Coordinates of C-alpha atoms and ligand atoms in Angstrom, one line a residue:
X1 CA 122.6 98.2 115.4
X2 CA 119.2 99.3 115.5
X3 CA 115.7 98.2 112.9
X4 CA 113.9 99.8 109.8
X5 CA 111.2 97.3 108.5
X6 CA 110.3 98.3 105.3
X7 CA 107.7 97.3 104.3
X8 CA 107.9 97.0 100.3
X9 CA 111.3 96.8 98.4
X10 CA 111.7 101.3 98.1
X11 CA 114.2 102.8 96.1
X12 CA 117.8 101.7 96.9
X13 CA 119.0 105.6 97.7
X14 CA 116.0 105.3 100.4
X15 CA 117.3 102.7 101.4
X16 CA 120.9 103.9 101.8
X17 CA 120.3 107.1 103.5
X18 CA 118.1 105.1 106.6
X19 CA 121.6 102.7 106.8
X20 CA 123.9 105.5 106.8
X21 CA 121.8 107.0 109.8
X22 CA 123.1 103.8 111.5
X23 CA 119.7 102.0 110.8
X24 CA 120.3 98.2 109.6
X25 CA 117.5 98.2 107.4
X26 CA 114.7 94.4 107.1
X27 CA 112.8 95.1 103.9
X28 CA 110.2 92.3 102.9
X29 CA 109.8 91.8 98.8
X30 CA 106.8 89.2 98.0
X31 CA 103.9 92.0 96.7
X32 CA 101.1 91.0 98.0
X33 CA 98.9 92.6 101.7
X34 CA 101.0 91.5 104.5
X35 CA 97.7 90.0 107.5
X36 CA 98.6 92.4 110.6
X37 CA 99.2 90.2 113.1
X38 CA 102.2 88.7 110.1
X39 CA 102.8 92.5 110.4
X40 CA 103.3 92.4 114.4
X41 CA 105.9 89.7 114.7
X42 CA 107.5 91.1 111.4
X43 CA 107.9 94.2 113.2
X44 CA 109.8 92.5 116.6
X45 CA 113.2 93.2 117.1
X46 CA 112.5 96.3 114.9
X47 CA 112.3 100.3 116.1
X48 CA 111.4 102.0 113.4
X49 CA 108.2 101.1 110.1
X50 CA 108.5 102.2 107.7
X51 CA 104.8 101.5 105.7
X52 CA 104.7 101.2 102.1
X53 CA 101.1 99.9 100.8
X54 CA 97.7 99.2 102.8
X55 CA 98.7 98.3 106.5
X56 CA 96.2 99.0 109.1
X57 CA 97.9 100.4 112.0
X58 CA 95.3 100.8 114.5
X59 CA 94.5 99.9 118.6
X60 CA 95.0 96.4 117.4
X61 CA 98.4 97.0 116.7
X62 CA 99.8 100.4 118.3
X63 CA 99.5 98.1 121.6
X64 CA 101.2 94.4 120.6
X65 CA 104.5 97.1 119.0
X66 CA 104.4 99.3 121.6
X67 CA 107.9 99.5 121.0
X68 CA 108.0 101.3 117.5
X69 CA 109.6 105.1 117.8
X70 CA 108.0 106.0 115.5
X71 CA 106.0 105.0 112.1
X72 CA 107.2 106.1 108.4
X73 CA 103.4 105.5 105.8
X74 CA 105.0 106.1 101.6
X75 CA 102.0 107.6 101.0
X76 CA 99.7 111.8 102.2
X77 CA 96.3 109.0 102.4
X78 CA 96.3 108.0 106.1
X79 CA 92.9 106.1 106.3
X80 CA 94.5 103.2 107.9
X81 CA 95.7 104.9 110.1
X82 CA 93.9 106.1 113.8
X83 CA 94.9 108.6 115.2
X84 CA 93.6 108.6 119.0
X85 CA 95.3 105.0 119.3
X86 CA 98.9 106.1 117.9
X87 CA 98.9 109.2 120.5
X88 CA 96.9 106.9 123.2
X89 CA 100.7 104.3 122.5
X90 CA 103.0 107.5 121.9
X91 CA 103.7 106.8 118.8
X92 CA 104.0 109.4 115.6
X93 CA 103.3 108.5 112.2
X94 CA 103.8 111.2 109.3
X95 CA 102.5 110.6 105.8
X96 CA 104.1 112.2 101.7
X97 CA 102.0 115.1 101.0
X98 CA 102.9 117.7 98.4
X99 CA 106.0 115.7 96.4
X100 CA 103.2 113.7 94.8
X101 CA 99.8 116.0 93.8
X102 CA 101.3 117.0 90.4
X103 CA 102.0 113.4 89.6
X104 CA 98.4 112.3 91.2
X105 CA 96.5 115.1 89.4
X106 CA 97.9 114.4 87.3
X107 CA 95.9 110.8 86.8
X108 CA 92.7 113.0 87.6
X109 CA 93.2 114.6 84.0
X110 CA 94.5 111.6 82.3
X111 CA 91.3 110.1 83.1
X112 CA 89.0 113.5 82.2
X113 CA 89.9 113.6 79.2
X114 CA 90.5 110.0 79.1
X115 CA 86.5 109.0 79.7
X116 CA 85.3 112.3 77.7
X117 CA 87.1 110.6 75.2
X118 CA 87.0 107.0 75.7
X119 CA 89.9 106.7 74.7
X120 CA 90.3 102.2 76.8
X121 CA 87.0 101.6 74.9
X122 CA 87.9 102.6 71.8
X123 CA 91.7 100.6 72.4
X124 CA 89.6 97.5 73.3
X125 CA 87.7 97.5 70.2
X126 CA 91.0 97.8 67.7
X127 CA 92.5 94.4 70.0
X128 CA 89.7 92.9 69.3
X129 CA 89.4 93.8 65.8
X130 CA 86.3 95.8 65.1
X131 CA 88.2 98.8 63.9
X132 CA 84.8 99.7 60.4
X133 CA 85.2 102.4 58.1
X134 CA 84.5 105.9 59.2
X135 CA 81.1 106.6 61.2
X136 CA 80.8 110.5 61.1
X137 CA 78.0 109.9 64.1
X138 CA 80.0 107.2 65.9
X139 CA 82.7 107.3 68.6
X140 CA 81.6 110.9 70.2
X141 CA 82.6 112.2 72.9
X142 CA 81.8 115.3 74.6
X143 CA 84.6 118.7 74.9
X144 CA 86.0 119.5 78.3
X145 CA 86.7 123.2 76.8
X146 CA 84.7 126.2 78.6
X147 CA 83.2 124.0 81.1
X148 CA 83.0 123.2 84.2
X149 CA 85.7 121.5 86.6
X150 CA 83.5 120.4 90.3
X151 CA 86.2 118.8 92.4
X152 CA 85.4 117.8 96.0
X153 CA 88.6 118.6 97.8
X154 CA 90.2 121.7 96.5
X155 CA 93.2 120.3 98.2
X156 CA 96.8 119.9 97.5
X157 CA 95.9 118.0 94.2
X158 CA 93.2 120.1 94.3
X159 CA 94.5 123.2 93.4
X160 CA 96.9 121.0 91.0
X161 CA 94.5 119.4 89.0
X162 CA 91.8 123.0 88.9
X163 CA 95.4 125.1 87.8
X164 CA 95.9 121.8 84.5
X165 CA 92.3 122.5 83.7
X166 CA 92.8 126.3 83.9
X167 CA 94.9 126.6 81.4
X168 CA 94.6 122.9 78.7
X169 CA 90.3 123.8 78.9
X170 CA 89.7 127.8 80.3
X171 CA 87.4 125.2 82.9
X172 CA 85.2 127.2 85.5
X173 CA 86.7 126.4 88.7
X174 CA 84.0 125.5 91.4
X175 CA 84.8 123.1 93.8
X176 CA 83.3 121.9 97.8
X177 CA 85.5 121.6 101.1
X178 CA 85.0 122.2 104.8
X179 CA 86.1 125.7 104.8
X180 CA 87.5 127.9 101.8
X181 CA 90.7 127.6 100.1
X182 CA 90.9 131.6 99.6
X183 CA 94.3 131.1 97.1
X184 CA 91.9 129.1 94.3
X185 CA 89.5 131.9 94.9
X186 CA 92.2 134.3 94.5
X187 CA 94.8 132.3 91.3
X188 CA 91.5 130.5 89.4
X189 CA 89.0 132.1 90.4
X190 CA 87.6 129.0 92.2
X191 CA 84.2 129.1 93.4
X192 CA 82.8 127.9 96.2
X193 CA 79.1 126.7 96.7
X194 CA 77.2 123.7 98.8
X195 CA 78.3 119.9 98.3
X196 CA 74.4 120.2 96.2
X197 CA 74.9 122.3 94.5
X198 CA 78.1 121.3 93.2
X199 CA 76.5 118.4 92.1
X200 CA 74.8 120.2 89.9
X201 CA 76.7 122.6 88.1
X202 CA 80.2 120.3 87.4
X203 CA 79.8 118.5 84.3
X204 CA 83.8 117.6 85.0
X205 CA 83.1 116.1 89.6
X206 CA 86.8 115.2 90.5
X207 CA 87.3 114.1 94.1
X208 CA 89.9 115.2 96.0
X209 CA 89.2 115.2 99.4
X210 CA 90.0 112.2 102.3
X211 CA 88.9 109.4 103.1
X212 CA 87.1 109.5 106.6
X213 CA 83.5 108.5 108.7
X214 CA 82.4 111.4 106.6
X215 CA 83.3 110.5 103.2
X216 CA 82.9 107.4 103.1
X217 CA 79.6 106.1 99.8
X218 CA 78.8 109.8 99.6
X219 CA 79.2 109.4 96.0
X220 CA 75.8 107.4 96.3
X221 CA 72.7 107.1 94.3
X222 CA 71.1 110.0 95.6
X223 CA 74.5 112.1 94.9
X224 CA 74.5 110.5 91.8
X225 CA 70.7 111.8 91.6
X226 CA 71.7 115.3 91.8
X227 CA 74.4 115.3 88.8
X228 CA 74.0 116.2 85.7
X229 CA 73.0 113.7 82.2
X230 CA 76.7 115.0 80.5
X231 CA 78.8 114.3 84.0
X232 CA 82.0 113.4 84.2
X233 CA 82.9 111.5 87.6
X234 CA 86.4 111.0 88.9
X235 CA 87.6 109.3 91.3
X236 CA 91.5 109.1 92.8
X237 CA 91.3 110.0 95.8
X238 CA 90.0 106.2 97.8
X239 CA 87.4 104.3 96.3
X240 CA 85.0 103.9 99.2
X241 CA 84.3 106.9 99.5
X242 CA 81.8 105.5 95.9
X243 CA 79.9 103.0 96.1
X244 CA 80.4 101.2 93.2
X245 CA 77.0 100.0 92.3
X246 CA 75.3 103.0 92.4
X247 CA 77.5 103.9 90.4
X248 CA 77.1 101.1 88.0
X249 CA 73.9 101.7 87.5
X250 CA 73.1 105.9 87.5
X251 CA 76.1 105.4 83.6
X252 CA 73.7 103.0 82.4
X253 CA 70.4 104.7 82.9
X254 CA 71.9 107.7 82.2
X255 CA 72.0 109.9 85.3
X256 CA 75.1 110.4 84.7
X257 CA 77.1 109.9 81.2
X258 CA 81.0 108.8 82.4
X259 CA 83.3 107.8 84.8
X260 CA 87.3 107.9 85.1
X261 CA 88.7 106.1 88.6
X262 CA 92.2 105.1 89.6
X263 CA 91.2 104.4 92.6
X264 CA 88.3 101.1 93.2
X265 CA 86.6 99.4 96.3
X266 CA 88.1 96.5 96.7
X267 CA 91.4 96.6 95.2
X268 CA 92.0 95.6 92.9
X269 CA 89.0 95.4 90.9
X270 CA 87.4 91.7 89.6
X271 CA 88.5 91.2 86.0
X272 CA 84.7 90.8 85.3
X273 CA 83.3 94.0 86.9
X274 CA 81.0 95.3 84.3
X275 CA 82.7 98.5 84.8
X276 CA 85.5 97.7 82.4
X277 CA 83.5 96.5 79.4
X278 CA 81.3 100.5 79.3
X279 CA 82.8 102.6 76.1
X280 CA 82.6 105.8 78.4
X281 CA 84.0 104.2 81.7
X282 CA 88.7 104.2 82.0
X283 CA 90.0 102.8 85.1
X284 CA 93.3 103.1 86.4
X285 CA 95.2 99.9 89.4
X286 CA 95.6 103.0 91.5
X287 CA 98.4 104.4 90.0
X288 CA 98.2 108.3 91.3
X289 CA 101.9 108.7 92.4
X290 CA 103.1 105.9 90.7
X291 CA 105.7 107.8 88.1
X292 CA 109.7 107.4 88.7
X293 CA 110.0 110.6 90.3
X294 CA 107.9 110.9 92.5
X295 CA 108.5 108.1 93.9
X296 CA 111.7 107.9 94.1
X297 CA 110.6 111.1 96.8
X298 CA 108.1 109.8 98.6
X299 CA 110.5 106.8 99.2
X300 CA 112.7 110.4 100.5
X301 CA 111.2 111.9 102.3
X302 CA 109.5 108.6 104.3
X303 CA 113.5 107.6 104.8
X304 CA 113.8 111.1 106.7
X305 CA 111.0 111.2 108.4
X306 CA 111.7 107.6 110.0
X307 CA 115.5 108.2 111.0
X308 CA 114.1 111.3 112.5
X309 CA 112.3 109.7 114.3
X310 CA 114.7 107.0 115.5
X311 CA 116.4 110.4 116.4
X312 CA 114.2 111.3 119.0
X313 CA 112.9 114.1 116.7
X314 CA 110.4 115.8 115.2
X315 CA 109.4 114.7 112.5
X316 CA 109.6 116.8 109.5
X317 CA 105.5 115.2 108.1
X318 CA 104.1 114.0 110.9
X319 CA 100.7 114.3 110.9
X320 CA 99.8 113.9 114.6
X321 CA 102.4 116.4 116.0
X322 CA 100.3 116.4 119.1
X323 CA 101.5 112.5 120.2
X324 CA 104.8 115.8 120.9
X325 CA 103.0 117.3 124.0
X326 CA 102.8 113.9 125.6
X327 CA 106.1 112.7 125.4
Ligands
LIG401 P1 94.9 117.3 101.6 O1 95.6 118.3 100.8 O2 94.6 117.9 102.6 O3 93.7 117.7 100.2 C1 92.1 117.0 100.5 C2 90.8 118.2 100.8 O4 89.8 118.4 101.0 C3 91.1 120.2 101.7 O5 90.7 120.6 100.9 C4 89.6 119.6 102.7 O6 89.1 120.5 103.0 C5 88.8 118.8 101.7 N1 88.4 117.8 102.8 C6 88.1 117.1 103.6 N2 87.5 116.5 104.0 C7 86.1 117.4 103.7 C8 85.1 116.6 103.3 N3 84.2 116.0 104.6 N4 83.7 117.4 103.0 C9 84.6 118.3 102.0 N5 85.5 118.6 102.2 C10 86.8 117.9 103.1 O7 95.0 115.9 100.4 P2 95.8 115.3 99.2 O8 97.3 116.1 99.6 O9 95.0 116.4 98.3 O10 94.7 114.0 99.1 C11 93.6 114.4 98.5 C12 93.3 112.6 99.6 O11 94.0 111.9 97.4 C13 94.2 111.7 100.0 O12 93.8 111.7 101.2 C14 94.6 110.4 99.1 O13 93.4 109.6 99.3 C15 94.3 110.9 98.2 N6 95.5 110.5 97.0 C16 95.7 109.6 96.6 C17 96.5 108.5 95.8 C18 96.4 108.2 94.5 O14 97.1 107.3 93.6 N7 95.4 107.7 93.3 C19 97.2 109.0 94.9 C20 97.3 110.4 96.7 C21 96.6 110.5 98.0 P3 89.1 120.8 104.2 O15 89.7 120.3 105.6 O16 88.6 122.5 104.8 O17 87.7 120.4 104.1

């Protein structure tokens, strides 16, 4: 029986789907990052890989695993994948778009509101026994009603956040992509801006672009310097898109007002990181899509994709469809 390697325990339904489709599963159950050479060894004797977690799928990996008929990622982001190498080795790769957009947008919304009202810091002050008498001038946050939400990367997740912000707080939506999102312009009155205009006009700036060479380190001293002093910076996309020391300096010097991060660089974040002690900062441990419902859907989508690849069918969520032209 052909075998699929699954690099973390995922939902029973998804595993059962693979098994009922006629494939054996090997599940790596340890919760730690797998060194690439270990993953290469684990892939021996397997024809499919269901990759959960930040496994690097590059030239070295693909040239060592030529027997793989397909790789299904259980994530929408594919910044760890070298698509040119995948094409040259004829390996189709799939991701899990759409099913996680609502949950991830909720995480961005949660961070936006939690930062605006200093919620995580307030929680910590109570735990430290520092809740004192009422002081009308203390712990003041910011209101979101009627403010401007800037979305960098108004795609699937960015659009869901924009809808929520518009519905909850009548926020004005501005955005920057490489291409205009006409659906969002029609539906939400979203206004297209250049990147610099987006920096200058956003009260909340939420990042939803993919991590690429173009977006890596995009939020540095220069970018933070162009933002408003009351601005809240939210990143639920990838930690490498912001420069952490520059973000810390921007917060310390009042260049911007606050920050909410679901993604950091590196991950996990060090427990002594000074950002964790700041009043206007909220950090989450990369839980963007972490709801029972969404993880179930992501696991099932990844399972359906790997089964399709092993049957010689096109993976429904293939990210390199051009690979089929050369097969
Ligand atoms: P998507 O639908 O592809 O949206 C990405 C948007 O970014 C698109 O609108 C794209 O528009 C824009 N974009 C890409 N490169 C750009 C650039 N250089 N400059 C300006 N705009 C650019 O992707 P999605 O499904 O919303 O996911 C977005 C990202 O969220 C993923 O790549 C992943 O890294 C992250 N994510 C994180 C979590 C989490 O747990 N925190 C969960 C899910 C996803 P144009 O092509 O027109 O530029």
